Tab-separated table of C-alpha atoms and ligand atoms in Angstrom:
chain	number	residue	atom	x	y	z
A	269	UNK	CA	0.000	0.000	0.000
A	270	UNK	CA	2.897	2.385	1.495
A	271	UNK	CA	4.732	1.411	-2.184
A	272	UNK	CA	2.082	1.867	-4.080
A	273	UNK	CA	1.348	5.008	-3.258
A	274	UNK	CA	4.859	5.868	-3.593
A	275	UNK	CA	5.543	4.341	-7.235
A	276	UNK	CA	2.356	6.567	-7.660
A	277	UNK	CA	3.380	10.065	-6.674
A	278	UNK	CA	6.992	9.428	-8.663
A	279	UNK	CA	5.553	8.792	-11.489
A	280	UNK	CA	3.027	11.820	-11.447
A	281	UNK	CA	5.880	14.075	-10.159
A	282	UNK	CA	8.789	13.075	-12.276
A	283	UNK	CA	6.518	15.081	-15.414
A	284	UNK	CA	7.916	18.505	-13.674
A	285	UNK	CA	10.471	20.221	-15.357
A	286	UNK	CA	10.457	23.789	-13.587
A	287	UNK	CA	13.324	25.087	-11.372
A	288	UNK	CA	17.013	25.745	-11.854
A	289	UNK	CA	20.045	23.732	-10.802
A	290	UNK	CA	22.106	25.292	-8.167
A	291	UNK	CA	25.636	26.904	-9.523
A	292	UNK	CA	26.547	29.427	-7.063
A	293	UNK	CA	28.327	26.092	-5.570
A	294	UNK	CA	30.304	25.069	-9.231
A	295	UNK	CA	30.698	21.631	-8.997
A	296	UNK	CA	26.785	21.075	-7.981
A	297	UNK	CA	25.913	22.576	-11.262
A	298	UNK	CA	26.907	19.385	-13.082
A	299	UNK	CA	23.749	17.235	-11.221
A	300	UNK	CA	21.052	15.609	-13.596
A	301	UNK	CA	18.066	17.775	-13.572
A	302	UNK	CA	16.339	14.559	-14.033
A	303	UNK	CA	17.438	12.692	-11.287
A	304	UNK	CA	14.489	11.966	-8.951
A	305	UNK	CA	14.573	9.467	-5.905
A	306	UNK	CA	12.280	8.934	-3.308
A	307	UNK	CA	12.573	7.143	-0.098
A	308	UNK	CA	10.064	6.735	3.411
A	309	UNK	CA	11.688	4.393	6.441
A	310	UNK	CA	9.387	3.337	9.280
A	311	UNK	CA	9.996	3.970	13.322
A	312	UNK	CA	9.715	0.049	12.526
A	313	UNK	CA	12.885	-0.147	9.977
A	314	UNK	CA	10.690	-1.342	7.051
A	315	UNK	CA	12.092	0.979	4.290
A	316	UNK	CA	10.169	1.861	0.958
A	317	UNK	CA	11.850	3.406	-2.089
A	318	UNK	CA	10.868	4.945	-5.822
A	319	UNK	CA	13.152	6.565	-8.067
A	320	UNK	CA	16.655	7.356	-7.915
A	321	UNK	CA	16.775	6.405	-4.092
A	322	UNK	CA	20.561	5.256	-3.967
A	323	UNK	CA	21.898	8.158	-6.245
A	324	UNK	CA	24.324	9.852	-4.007
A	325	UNK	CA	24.134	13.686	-3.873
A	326	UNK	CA	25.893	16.491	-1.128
A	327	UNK	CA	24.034	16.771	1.892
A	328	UNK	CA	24.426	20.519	1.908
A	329	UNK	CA	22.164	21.955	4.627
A	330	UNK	CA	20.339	19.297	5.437
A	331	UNK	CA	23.510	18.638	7.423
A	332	UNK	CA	22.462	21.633	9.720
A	333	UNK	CA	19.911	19.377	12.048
A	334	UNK	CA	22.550	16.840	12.654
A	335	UNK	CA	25.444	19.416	13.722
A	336	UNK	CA	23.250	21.053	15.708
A	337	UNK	CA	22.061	17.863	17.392
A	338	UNK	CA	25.427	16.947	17.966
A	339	UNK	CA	26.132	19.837	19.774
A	340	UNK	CA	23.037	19.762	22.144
A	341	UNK	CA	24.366	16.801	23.176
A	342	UNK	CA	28.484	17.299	23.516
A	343	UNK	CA	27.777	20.782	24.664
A	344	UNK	CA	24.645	20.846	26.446
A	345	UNK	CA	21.297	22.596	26.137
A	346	UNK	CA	22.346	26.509	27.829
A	347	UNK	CA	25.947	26.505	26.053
A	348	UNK	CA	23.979	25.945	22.876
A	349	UNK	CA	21.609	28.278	23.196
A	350	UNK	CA	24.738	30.715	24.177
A	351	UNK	CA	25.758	30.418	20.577
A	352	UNK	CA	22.474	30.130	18.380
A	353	UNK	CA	18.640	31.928	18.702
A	354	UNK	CA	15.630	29.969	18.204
A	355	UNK	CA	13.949	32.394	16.041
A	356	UNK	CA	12.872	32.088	12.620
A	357	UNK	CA	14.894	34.819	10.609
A	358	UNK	CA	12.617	35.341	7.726
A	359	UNK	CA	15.747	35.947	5.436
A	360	UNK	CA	17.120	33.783	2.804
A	361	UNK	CA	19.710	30.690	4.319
A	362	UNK	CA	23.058	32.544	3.734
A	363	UNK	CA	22.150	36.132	4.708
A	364	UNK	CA	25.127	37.964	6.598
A	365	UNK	CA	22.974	38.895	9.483
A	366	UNK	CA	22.451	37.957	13.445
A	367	UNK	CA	20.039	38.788	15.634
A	368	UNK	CA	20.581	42.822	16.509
A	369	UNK	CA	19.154	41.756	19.996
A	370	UNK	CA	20.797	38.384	21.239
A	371	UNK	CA	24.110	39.026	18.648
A	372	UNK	CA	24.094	35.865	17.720
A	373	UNK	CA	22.607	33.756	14.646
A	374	UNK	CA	18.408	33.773	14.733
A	375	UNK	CA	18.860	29.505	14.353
A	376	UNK	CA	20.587	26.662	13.792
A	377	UNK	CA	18.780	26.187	10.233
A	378	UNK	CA	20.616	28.664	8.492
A	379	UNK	CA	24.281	29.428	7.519
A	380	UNK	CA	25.636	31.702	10.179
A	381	UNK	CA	23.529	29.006	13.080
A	382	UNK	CA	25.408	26.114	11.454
A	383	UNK	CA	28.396	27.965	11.135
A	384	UNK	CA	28.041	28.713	14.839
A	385	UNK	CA	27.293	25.460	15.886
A	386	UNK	CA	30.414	23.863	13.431
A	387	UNK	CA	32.408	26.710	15.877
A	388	UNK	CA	31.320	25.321	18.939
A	389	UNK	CA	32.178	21.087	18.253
A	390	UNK	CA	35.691	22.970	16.595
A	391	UNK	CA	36.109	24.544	20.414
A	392	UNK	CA	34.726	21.185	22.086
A	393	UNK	CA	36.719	18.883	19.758
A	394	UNK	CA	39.645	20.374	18.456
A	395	UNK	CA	41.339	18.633	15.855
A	396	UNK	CA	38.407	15.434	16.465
A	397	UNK	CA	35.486	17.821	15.429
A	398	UNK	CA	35.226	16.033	11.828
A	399	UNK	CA	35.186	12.682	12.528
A	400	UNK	CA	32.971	13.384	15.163
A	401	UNK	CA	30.379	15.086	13.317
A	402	UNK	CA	30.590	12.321	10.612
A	403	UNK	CA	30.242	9.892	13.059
A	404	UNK	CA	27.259	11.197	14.341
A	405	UNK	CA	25.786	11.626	10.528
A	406	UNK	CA	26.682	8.052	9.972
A	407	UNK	CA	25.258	6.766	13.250
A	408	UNK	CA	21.744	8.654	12.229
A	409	UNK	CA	22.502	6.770	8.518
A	410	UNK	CA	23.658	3.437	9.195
A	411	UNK	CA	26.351	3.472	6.901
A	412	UNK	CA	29.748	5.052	7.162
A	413	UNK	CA	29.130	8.235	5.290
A	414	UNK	CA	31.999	10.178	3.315
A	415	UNK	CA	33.271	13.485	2.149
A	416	UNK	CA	33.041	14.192	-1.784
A	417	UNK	CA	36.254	16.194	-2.112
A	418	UNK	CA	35.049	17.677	-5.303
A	419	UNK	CA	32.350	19.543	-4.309
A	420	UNK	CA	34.260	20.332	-0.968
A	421	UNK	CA	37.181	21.991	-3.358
A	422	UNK	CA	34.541	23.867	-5.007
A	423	UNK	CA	32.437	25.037	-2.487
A	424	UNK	CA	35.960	25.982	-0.176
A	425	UNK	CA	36.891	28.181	-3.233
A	426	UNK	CA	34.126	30.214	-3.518
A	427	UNK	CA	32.764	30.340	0.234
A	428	UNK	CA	33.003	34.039	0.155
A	429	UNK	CA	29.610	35.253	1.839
A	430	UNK	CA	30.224	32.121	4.514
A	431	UNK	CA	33.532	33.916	5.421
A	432	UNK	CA	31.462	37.165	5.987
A	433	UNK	CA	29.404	35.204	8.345
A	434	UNK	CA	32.512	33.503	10.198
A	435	UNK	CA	33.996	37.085	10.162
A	436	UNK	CA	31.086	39.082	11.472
A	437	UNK	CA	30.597	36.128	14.340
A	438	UNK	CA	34.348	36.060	15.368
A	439	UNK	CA	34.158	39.913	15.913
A	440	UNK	CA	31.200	39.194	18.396
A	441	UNK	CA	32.952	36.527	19.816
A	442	UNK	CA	30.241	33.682	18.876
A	443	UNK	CA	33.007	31.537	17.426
A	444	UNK	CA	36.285	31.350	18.839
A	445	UNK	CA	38.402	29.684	16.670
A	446	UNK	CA	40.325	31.317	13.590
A	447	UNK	CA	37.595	31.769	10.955
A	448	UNK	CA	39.099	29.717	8.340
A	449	UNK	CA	38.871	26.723	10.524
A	450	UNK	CA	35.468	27.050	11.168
A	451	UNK	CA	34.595	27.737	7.395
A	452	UNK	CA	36.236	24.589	6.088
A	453	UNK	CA	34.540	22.129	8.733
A	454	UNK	CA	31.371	23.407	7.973
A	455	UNK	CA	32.059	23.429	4.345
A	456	UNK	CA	33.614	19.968	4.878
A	457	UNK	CA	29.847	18.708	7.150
A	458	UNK	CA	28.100	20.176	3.699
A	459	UNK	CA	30.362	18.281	1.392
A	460	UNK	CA	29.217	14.740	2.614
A	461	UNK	CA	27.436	12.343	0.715
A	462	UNK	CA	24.086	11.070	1.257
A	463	UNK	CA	21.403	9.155	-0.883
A	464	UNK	CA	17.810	9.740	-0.406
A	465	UNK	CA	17.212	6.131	1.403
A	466	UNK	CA	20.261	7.525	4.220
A	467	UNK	CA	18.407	10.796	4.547
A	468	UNK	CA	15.278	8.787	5.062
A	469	UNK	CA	17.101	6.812	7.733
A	470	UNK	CA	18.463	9.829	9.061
A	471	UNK	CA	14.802	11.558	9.220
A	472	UNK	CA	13.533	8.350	10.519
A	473	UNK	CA	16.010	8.313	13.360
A	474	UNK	CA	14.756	11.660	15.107
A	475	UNK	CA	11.054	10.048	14.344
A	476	UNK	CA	12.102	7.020	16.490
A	477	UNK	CA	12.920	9.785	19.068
A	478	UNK	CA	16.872	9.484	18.624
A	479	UNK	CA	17.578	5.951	18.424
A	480	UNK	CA	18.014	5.072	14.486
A	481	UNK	CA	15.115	2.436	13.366
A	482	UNK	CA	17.234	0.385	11.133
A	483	UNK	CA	20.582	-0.567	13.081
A	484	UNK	CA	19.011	0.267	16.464
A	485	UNK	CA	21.707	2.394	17.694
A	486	UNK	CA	20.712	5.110	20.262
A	487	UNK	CA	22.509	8.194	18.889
A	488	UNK	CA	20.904	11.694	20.711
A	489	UNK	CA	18.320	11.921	23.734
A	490	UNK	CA	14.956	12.614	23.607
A	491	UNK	CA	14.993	15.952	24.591
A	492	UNK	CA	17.534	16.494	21.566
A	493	UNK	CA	15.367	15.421	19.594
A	494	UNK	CA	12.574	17.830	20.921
A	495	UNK	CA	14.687	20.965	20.304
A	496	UNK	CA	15.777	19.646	17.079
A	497	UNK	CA	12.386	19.168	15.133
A	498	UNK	CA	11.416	22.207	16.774
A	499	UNK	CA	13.503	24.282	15.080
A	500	UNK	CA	13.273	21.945	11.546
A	501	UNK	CA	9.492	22.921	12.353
A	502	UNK	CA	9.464	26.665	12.481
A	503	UNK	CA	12.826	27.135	10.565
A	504	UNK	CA	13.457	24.390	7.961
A	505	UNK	CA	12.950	25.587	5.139
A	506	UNK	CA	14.329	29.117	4.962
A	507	UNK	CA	11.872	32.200	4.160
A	508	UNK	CA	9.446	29.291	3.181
A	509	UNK	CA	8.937	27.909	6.223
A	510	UNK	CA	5.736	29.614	7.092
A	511	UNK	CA	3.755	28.391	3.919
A	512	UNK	CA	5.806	25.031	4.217
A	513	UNK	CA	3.824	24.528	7.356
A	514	UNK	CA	0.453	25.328	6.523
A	515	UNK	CA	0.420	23.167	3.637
A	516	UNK	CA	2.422	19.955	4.892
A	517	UNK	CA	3.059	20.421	8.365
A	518	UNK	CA	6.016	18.509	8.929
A	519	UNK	CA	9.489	19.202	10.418
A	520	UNK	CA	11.871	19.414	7.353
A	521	UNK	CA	14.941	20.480	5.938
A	522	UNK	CA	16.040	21.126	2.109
A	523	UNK	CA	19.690	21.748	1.024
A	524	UNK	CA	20.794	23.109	-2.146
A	525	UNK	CA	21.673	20.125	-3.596
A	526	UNK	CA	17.913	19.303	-4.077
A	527	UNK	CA	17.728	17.473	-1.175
A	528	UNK	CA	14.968	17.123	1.622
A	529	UNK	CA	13.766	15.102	4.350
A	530	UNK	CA	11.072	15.236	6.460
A	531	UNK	CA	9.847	13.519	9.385
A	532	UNK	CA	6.266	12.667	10.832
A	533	UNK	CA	7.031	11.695	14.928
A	534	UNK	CA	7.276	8.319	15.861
A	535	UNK	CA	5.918	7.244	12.710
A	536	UNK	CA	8.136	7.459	9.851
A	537	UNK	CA	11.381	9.747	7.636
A	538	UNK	CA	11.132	10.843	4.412
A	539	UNK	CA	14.087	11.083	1.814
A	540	UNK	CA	13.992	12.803	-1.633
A	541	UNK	CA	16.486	13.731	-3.803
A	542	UNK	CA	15.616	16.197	-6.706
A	543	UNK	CA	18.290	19.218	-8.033
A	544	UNK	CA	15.825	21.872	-9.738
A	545	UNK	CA	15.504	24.257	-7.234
A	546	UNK	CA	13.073	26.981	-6.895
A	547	UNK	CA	13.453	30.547	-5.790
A	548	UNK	CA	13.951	29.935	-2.031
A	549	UNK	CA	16.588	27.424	-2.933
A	550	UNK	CA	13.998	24.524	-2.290
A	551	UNK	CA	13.882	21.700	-4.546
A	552	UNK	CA	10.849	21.626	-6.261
A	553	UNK	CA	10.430	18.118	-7.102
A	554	UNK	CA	10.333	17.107	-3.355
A	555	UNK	CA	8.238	19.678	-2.205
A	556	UNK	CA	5.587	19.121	-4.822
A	557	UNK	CA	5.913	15.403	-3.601
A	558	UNK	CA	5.473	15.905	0.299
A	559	UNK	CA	2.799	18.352	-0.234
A	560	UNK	CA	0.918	14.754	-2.421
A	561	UNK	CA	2.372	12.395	0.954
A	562	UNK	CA	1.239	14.897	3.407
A	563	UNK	CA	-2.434	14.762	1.597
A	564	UNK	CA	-2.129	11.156	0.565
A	565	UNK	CA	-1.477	9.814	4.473
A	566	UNK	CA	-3.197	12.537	6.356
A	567	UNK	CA	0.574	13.490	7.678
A	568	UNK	CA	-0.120	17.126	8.733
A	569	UNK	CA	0.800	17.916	11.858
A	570	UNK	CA	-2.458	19.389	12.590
A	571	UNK	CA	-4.643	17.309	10.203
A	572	UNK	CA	-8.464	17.407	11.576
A	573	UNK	CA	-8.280	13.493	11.510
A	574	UNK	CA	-4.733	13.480	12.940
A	575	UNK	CA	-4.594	10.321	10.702
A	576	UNK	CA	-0.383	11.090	10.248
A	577	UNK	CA	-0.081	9.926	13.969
A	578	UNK	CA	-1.530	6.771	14.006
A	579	UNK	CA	-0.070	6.179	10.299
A	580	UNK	CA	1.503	2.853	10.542
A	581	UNK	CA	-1.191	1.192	12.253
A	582	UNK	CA	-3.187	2.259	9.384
A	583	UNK	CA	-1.068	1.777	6.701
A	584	UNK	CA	0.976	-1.671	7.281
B	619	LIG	N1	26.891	24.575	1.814
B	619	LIG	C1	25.823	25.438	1.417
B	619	LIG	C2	26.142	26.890	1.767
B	619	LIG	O1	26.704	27.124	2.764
B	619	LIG	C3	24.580	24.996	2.085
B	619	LIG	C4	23.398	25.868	1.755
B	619	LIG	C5	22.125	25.130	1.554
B	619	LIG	O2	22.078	23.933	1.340
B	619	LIG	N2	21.057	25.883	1.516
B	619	LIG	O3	25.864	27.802	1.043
């Protein structure tokens, strides 16, 4: 049934041909337009794909959940908060702007907030703070994730408004560490690979409440979890986030690679992979196909029937 409905919405989606490729990042210009994979895995581990599911693609800032998880958990809840607001900024994901109140980044969902929170596992971790956020990234996968040193060369090279950030934060003190450090480990968290069946995983790790689904490893706590999907919630999707939640109502997160994931609590995560992007840097591929999921299952958050919440007992 789940499958079904899946094959179903691919093949009614995959007919859209609007948006544009992202090329402010070189190398990601080169991605297939018409590369298209869906995937859904269950708080139960039963995993359902369509599409291009295993094509692997940059994680870009999808990536930003997962750092800050990581650090809500190494660093603990106030520190955190020390560093990053939890406001939505209403400004496009790599505006050169904090909060004029608090001085630091509105939240963790956009580039100065992941910069921030890359700053603060540099401080906690030193020379570790890689491998340990692409340990974490793997542990929310299940499978040992990896750099793609292409688009990491690329991206590094022309990083010029994420060294503004860096630059306006280390003046305020919100990241300690020389700038440059800071700017290539966050470049480096955007530069690994995912497919849409790991960001799936990944999504369907914070639905099982922090303990990934699939290899049953317990990876953040609960309450991580709670501030994290949170701020995916209100924040996810950039300067879209607002109209993102009236019509799906789902904690999300795209990245500029065309992907996104979404996840419905303690029911299942949502993968898809889809490069046309539209003018929010949102691909438009996936969002056209959550909006049919959301509908299709009754996954709103608020849905009158609050049939998204009971989903799996319904569905399998
Ligand atoms: N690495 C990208 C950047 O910093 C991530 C942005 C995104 O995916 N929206 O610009």
């Amino acid at each position: 049934m789940i499958q079904n409905i899946l094959d179903d919405i691919y093949s009614r989606i995959s007919e859209e041909q609007s948006g544009e490729v992202a090329n402010y990042i070189p190398a990601l210009a080169e991605a297939d337009p018409k590369d298209f994979g869906l995937a859904i895995v269950t708080v139960n581990g039963d995993v359902y794909t369509a599409g291009d599911a295993d094509t692997p693609f940059t994680i870009q800032s999808q990536s930003k959940p997962f750092t800050f998880a990581l650090a809500l958990e190494e660093c603990g809840i106030e520190t955190t908060y020390e560093h990053v607001g939890t406001e939505p900024s209403g400004d496009a994901f790599n505006s050169v702007v904090l909060d004029p109140v608090t001085k630091v980044p509105f939240n963790p969902m956009v580039n100065s907030g992941a910069l921030s929170m890359a700053g603060l596992i540099q401080e906690k971790k030193g020379e570790g703070a890689f491998e340990a956020i692409r340990s974490c990234y793997s542990s929310f996968a299940g499978a040992e994730l990896s750099v793609n040193d292409r688009v990491y060369d690329s991206e590094l090279a022309t990083a010029h408004r994420n060294r503004a950030i860096a630059h306006l934060m280390r003046s305020g003190d919100v990241v300690s560490d020389p700038v440059d450090e800071v700017v290539h480990l966050y470049t480096e968290q955007c530069s690994i690979e995912v497919t849409a069946r790991q960001m799936a995983t990944m999504s369907a790790s914070l639905a099982n409440i922090g303990t990934n689904p699939v290899t049953d490893e317990t990876i953040v706590s609960p309450l991580v979890v709670r501030h994290v999907l949170s701020l995916m919630f209100t924040c996810g999707m950039y300067d879209y986030a607002g109209r993102w939640a009236v019509d799906v109502g789902m904690p999300a997160k795209s990245g500029v690679s065309g992907g996104l994931m979404a996840v419905v609590n303690r029911q299942i995560g949502i993968g898809l992979y889809s490069p046309p992007l539209d003018e929010h840097g949102n691909s438009v591929r996936a969002i056209k196909a959550c909006v049919e999921l959301a509908e299709e299952f009754g996954l709103h958050a608020f849905e009158f029937s609050n049939a998204g919440s009971s989903m799996l007992s319904v569905y399998i």
